[in-house]
Each structure stands twice: as C-alpha cells, then as structure tokens.
Amino acid sequence: ALALRRAWRTYLLAYAAAYRELKPRDQEALRLVEVEGLQYREVALRLGVGLSNMKMILFRARRRIWRRMGAWGGSEARAAG
C-alpha cells in the first residue's frame, strides 16, 4: 500500500508539473471539464470557441500532458484518442 501511495503521489506531481506548462486557456478548459464536470458545449460557450474547436483544445492539452509525463518518466506515453 505504501508503494502504491508513493507511485500515485509521483504521478500527481508529474501531472501537475505538465499541467502548469499548458497555456492558460488549455488549463481552464481542462479544469472546467475534468474538475468542474461541465459538458464540452458549456465550456466552449464560456471560452468563446466552437464545439469542435473545444474538443481539439482538450485533445491537444491532454496529449501535451501525457507526452510531458512520458518524457519526465523516461518512457513515451500516448494519449488515448
């Protein structure tokens, strides 16, 4: 259990570091969808972009995070898509 908690903490630290490297708009989009639980359409309205653009913003932000985390961890990570 201790090893699992340490691994989880390491993962969260890597995610947070990668998240901080995103553009503010990308951070806000991820926060609204993943933390606040808003629908893509609502987030698109709040950010003043179209729905298809919103989907692309989230896809690219998630991909950047996974790539950064993969580089940090020494292996290549791929975003699901």
mmCIF file of C-alpha atoms in Angstrom:
data_model
loop_
_atom_site.group_PDB
_atom_site.id
_atom_site.type_symbol
_atom_site.label_atom_id
_atom_site.label_comp_id
_atom_site.label_asym_id
_atom_site.label_seq_id
_atom_site.Cartn_x
_atom_site.Cartn_y
_atom_site.Cartn_z
ATOM 1 C CA ALA A 1 0.000 0.000 0.000
ATOM 2 C CA LEU A 2 2.866 2.377 0.777
ATOM 3 C CA ALA A 3 4.445 1.795 -2.630
ATOM 4 C CA LEU A 4 1.112 2.461 -4.305
ATOM 5 C CA ARG A 5 0.653 5.741 -2.412
ATOM 6 C CA ARG A 6 4.155 6.833 -3.374
ATOM 7 C CA ALA A 7 3.570 5.954 -7.025
ATOM 8 C CA TRP A 8 0.253 7.833 -7.002
ATOM 9 C CA ARG A 9 1.904 10.882 -5.416
ATOM 10 C CA THR A 10 4.652 10.796 -8.043
ATOM 11 C CA TYR A 11 2.071 10.528 -10.803
ATOM 12 C CA LEU A 12 0.103 13.502 -9.443
ATOM 13 C CA LEU A 13 3.247 15.612 -9.149
ATOM 14 C CA ALA A 14 4.172 14.810 -12.754
ATOM 15 C CA TYR A 15 0.638 15.634 -13.924
ATOM 16 C CA ALA A 16 0.652 18.944 -12.015
ATOM 17 C CA ALA A 17 4.017 19.925 -13.486
ATOM 18 C CA ALA A 18 2.830 19.123 -17.011
ATOM 19 C CA TYR A 19 -0.472 20.956 -16.417
ATOM 20 C CA ARG A 20 1.379 24.119 -15.355
ATOM 21 C CA GLU A 21 3.183 24.143 -18.704
ATOM 22 C CA LEU A 22 -0.077 24.412 -20.653
ATOM 23 C CA LYS A 23 -1.425 27.690 -21.966
ATOM 24 C CA PRO A 24 -3.929 29.348 -19.610
ATOM 25 C CA ARG A 25 -6.840 28.640 -21.974
ATOM 26 C CA ASP A 26 -5.924 24.952 -22.109
ATOM 27 C CA GLN A 27 -5.627 24.816 -18.321
ATOM 28 C CA GLU A 28 -9.038 26.424 -17.937
ATOM 29 C CA ALA A 29 -10.645 24.068 -20.449
ATOM 30 C CA LEU A 30 -9.278 21.008 -18.657
ATOM 31 C CA ARG A 31 -10.258 22.364 -15.261
ATOM 32 C CA LEU A 32 -13.814 23.082 -16.324
ATOM 33 C CA VAL A 33 -14.280 19.657 -17.924
ATOM 34 C CA GLU A 34 -12.295 17.400 -15.607
ATOM 35 C CA VAL A 35 -12.697 19.122 -12.236
ATOM 36 C CA GLU A 36 -15.951 21.059 -12.521
ATOM 37 C CA GLY A 37 -17.590 18.365 -14.641
ATOM 38 C CA LEU A 38 -19.040 20.732 -17.236
ATOM 39 C CA GLN A 39 -20.094 19.499 -20.655
ATOM 40 C CA TYR A 40 -17.932 20.400 -23.651
ATOM 41 C CA ARG A 41 -20.672 22.639 -25.040
ATOM 42 C CA GLU A 42 -20.812 24.722 -21.831
ATOM 43 C CA VAL A 43 -17.036 25.075 -21.728
ATOM 44 C CA ALA A 44 -16.982 26.103 -25.387
ATOM 45 C CA LEU A 45 -19.512 28.844 -24.632
ATOM 46 C CA ARG A 46 -17.542 30.069 -21.627
ATOM 47 C CA LEU A 47 -14.299 30.201 -23.587
ATOM 48 C CA GLY A 48 -15.911 31.681 -26.694
ATOM 49 C CA VAL A 49 -14.928 28.905 -29.091
ATOM 50 C CA GLY A 50 -16.883 26.455 -31.229
ATOM 51 C CA LEU A 51 -17.644 22.955 -30.022
ATOM 52 C CA SER A 52 -15.304 21.248 -32.489
ATOM 53 C CA ASN A 53 -12.535 23.677 -31.507
ATOM 54 C CA MET A 54 -13.212 22.906 -27.831
ATOM 55 C CA LYS A 55 -12.787 19.188 -28.495
ATOM 56 C CA MET A 56 -9.482 19.854 -30.247
ATOM 57 C CA ILE A 57 -8.257 22.103 -27.409
ATOM 58 C CA LEU A 58 -8.920 19.326 -24.903
ATOM 59 C CA PHE A 59 -7.423 16.620 -27.097
ATOM 60 C CA ARG A 60 -4.208 18.577 -27.615
ATOM 61 C CA ALA A 61 -3.960 19.635 -23.955
ATOM 62 C CA ARG A 62 -4.320 16.028 -22.810
ATOM 63 C CA ARG A 63 -1.800 14.882 -25.401
ATOM 64 C CA ARG A 64 0.714 17.526 -24.234
ATOM 65 C CA ILE A 65 0.302 16.406 -20.643
ATOM 66 C CA TRP A 66 0.816 12.734 -21.477
ATOM 67 C CA ARG A 67 3.844 13.481 -23.655
ATOM 68 C CA ARG A 68 5.377 15.623 -20.932
ATOM 69 C CA MET A 69 4.710 12.967 -18.323
ATOM 70 C CA GLY A 70 6.221 10.344 -20.604
ATOM 71 C CA ALA A 71 9.356 12.436 -21.064
ATOM 72 C CA TRP A 72 9.526 13.017 -17.305
ATOM 73 C CA GLY A 73 9.166 9.324 -16.548
ATOM 74 C CA GLY A 74 11.631 8.182 -19.162
ATOM 75 C CA SER A 75 9.137 6.460 -21.431
ATOM 76 C CA GLU A 76 6.910 7.561 -24.265
ATOM 77 C CA ALA A 77 3.301 7.985 -23.201
ATOM 78 C CA ARG A 78 0.435 8.184 -25.660
ATOM 79 C CA ALA A 79 -2.875 9.918 -25.147
ATOM 80 C CA ALA A 80 -5.928 7.837 -25.789
ATOM 81 C CA GLY A 81 -7.795 9.078 -28.790
#
